[in-house]
Amino acid sequence: ASTNYTISEYITHLKIMESKKLIRTKCYNFTQISDMLHFDNPHYFSRVFKKVTKITPSQYKNSVQR
């Protein structure tokens, strides 16, 4: 199966999908999620999350809490 992603883009997408799951569990804060998924820091995690999903982690968290 072909995606139009490079390997690093594909891994980034997998990490963001996993981060969404972790946000939905409400067990971890963004710093912990950033660490668990091996982002350099929480600010970088937020930037990448927003680039991929078009919303910030906080906006995503708020959207799934309703």
PDB file of C-alpha atoms in Angstrom:
ATOM      1  CA  ALA A   1       0.000   0.000   0.000  1.00  0.00           C
ATOM      2  CA  SER A   2       1.376   3.334  -1.011  1.00  0.00           C
ATOM      3  CA  THR A   3       0.956   6.485   1.004  1.00  0.00           C
ATOM      4  CA  ASN A   4       2.217   9.765  -0.286  1.00  0.00           C
ATOM      5  CA  TYR A   5       4.254  10.259   2.873  1.00  0.00           C
ATOM      6  CA  THR A   6       7.963  10.048   3.421  1.00  0.00           C
ATOM      7  CA  ILE A   7       8.952   7.679   6.220  1.00  0.00           C
ATOM      8  CA  SER A   8       9.400  10.539   8.667  1.00  0.00           C
ATOM      9  CA  GLU A   9       6.001  12.033   7.718  1.00  0.00           C
ATOM     10  CA  TYR A  10       4.377   8.630   8.155  1.00  0.00           C
ATOM     11  CA  ILE A  11       5.940   8.202  11.605  1.00  0.00           C
ATOM     12  CA  THR A  12       4.820  11.724  12.535  1.00  0.00           C
ATOM     13  CA  HIS A  13       1.252  10.882  11.507  1.00  0.00           C
ATOM     14  CA  LEU A  14       1.338   7.692  13.581  1.00  0.00           C
ATOM     15  CA  LYS A  15       2.618   9.658  16.570  1.00  0.00           C
ATOM     16  CA  ILE A  16      -0.150  12.242  16.197  1.00  0.00           C
ATOM     17  CA  MET A  17      -2.793   9.498  15.929  1.00  0.00           C
ATOM     18  CA  GLU A  18      -1.385   7.973  19.119  1.00  0.00           C
ATOM     19  CA  SER A  19      -1.293  11.360  20.830  1.00  0.00           C
ATOM     20  CA  LYS A  20      -5.006  11.810  20.048  1.00  0.00           C
ATOM     21  CA  LYS A  21      -5.727   8.476  21.758  1.00  0.00           C
ATOM     22  CA  LEU A  22      -3.668   9.530  24.768  1.00  0.00           C
ATOM     23  CA  ILE A  23      -5.427  12.902  24.962  1.00  0.00           C
ATOM     24  CA  ARG A  24      -8.797  11.120  24.890  1.00  0.00           C
ATOM     25  CA  THR A  25      -7.823   8.911  27.858  1.00  0.00           C
ATOM     26  CA  LYS A  26      -7.447  12.083  29.989  1.00  0.00           C
ATOM     27  CA  CYS A  27      -4.675  10.306  31.933  1.00  0.00           C
ATOM     28  CA  TYR A  28      -1.736  12.393  30.727  1.00  0.00           C
ATOM     29  CA  ASN A  29      -0.868  16.020  30.259  1.00  0.00           C
ATOM     30  CA  PHE A  30       0.700  17.341  27.061  1.00  0.00           C
ATOM     31  CA  THR A  31       4.212  17.272  28.501  1.00  0.00           C
ATOM     32  CA  GLN A  32       3.853  13.583  29.376  1.00  0.00           C
ATOM     33  CA  ILE A  33       2.427  12.783  25.948  1.00  0.00           C
ATOM     34  CA  SER A  34       5.242  14.710  24.300  1.00  0.00           C
ATOM     35  CA  ASP A  35       7.778  12.674  26.290  1.00  0.00           C
ATOM     36  CA  MET A  36       6.048   9.343  25.686  1.00  0.00           C
ATOM     37  CA  LEU A  37       6.048   9.898  21.937  1.00  0.00           C
ATOM     38  CA  HIS A  38       9.631  11.192  21.881  1.00  0.00           C
ATOM     39  CA  PHE A  39       9.023  14.735  20.749  1.00  0.00           C
ATOM     40  CA  ASP A  40      11.893  17.088  21.609  1.00  0.00           C
ATOM     41  CA  ASN A  41       9.685  19.230  23.842  1.00  0.00           C
ATOM     42  CA  PRO A  42       6.004  20.078  24.428  1.00  0.00           C
ATOM     43  CA  HIS A  43       6.171  23.210  22.254  1.00  0.00           C
ATOM     44  CA  TYR A  44       7.458  21.187  19.318  1.00  0.00           C
ATOM     45  CA  PHE A  45       4.759  18.558  19.939  1.00  0.00           C
ATOM     46  CA  SER A  46       2.100  21.300  19.829  1.00  0.00           C
ATOM     47  CA  ARG A  47       3.512  22.715  16.600  1.00  0.00           C
ATOM     48  CA  VAL A  48       3.567  19.322  14.905  1.00  0.00           C
ATOM     49  CA  PHE A  49       0.102  18.436  16.216  1.00  0.00           C
ATOM     50  CA  LYS A  50      -1.308  21.678  14.816  1.00  0.00           C
ATOM     51  CA  LYS A  51       0.468  21.204  11.484  1.00  0.00           C
ATOM     52  CA  VAL A  52      -1.034  17.732  11.074  1.00  0.00           C
ATOM     53  CA  THR A  53      -4.528  18.273  12.517  1.00  0.00           C
ATOM     54  CA  LYS A  54      -5.022  22.016  11.888  1.00  0.00           C
ATOM     55  CA  ILE A  55      -5.929  22.489  15.572  1.00  0.00           C
ATOM     56  CA  THR A  56      -3.879  22.707  18.756  1.00  0.00           C
ATOM     57  CA  PRO A  57      -3.747  19.846  21.275  1.00  0.00           C
ATOM     58  CA  SER A  58      -5.807  22.007  23.652  1.00  0.00           C
ATOM     59  CA  GLN A  59      -8.476  22.579  21.032  1.00  0.00           C
ATOM     60  CA  TYR A  60      -8.553  18.859  20.327  1.00  0.00           C
ATOM     61  CA  LYS A  61      -8.830  18.062  24.041  1.00  0.00           C
ATOM     62  CA  ASN A  62     -11.729  20.505  24.390  1.00  0.00           C
ATOM     63  CA  SER A  63     -13.473  19.092  21.324  1.00  0.00           C
ATOM     64  CA  VAL A  64     -13.457  15.523  22.667  1.00  0.00           C
ATOM     65  CA  GLN A  65     -14.566  16.409  26.198  1.00  0.00           C
ATOM     66  CA  ARG A  66     -18.094  17.275  25.173  1.00  0.00           C
TER      67      ARG A  66
END
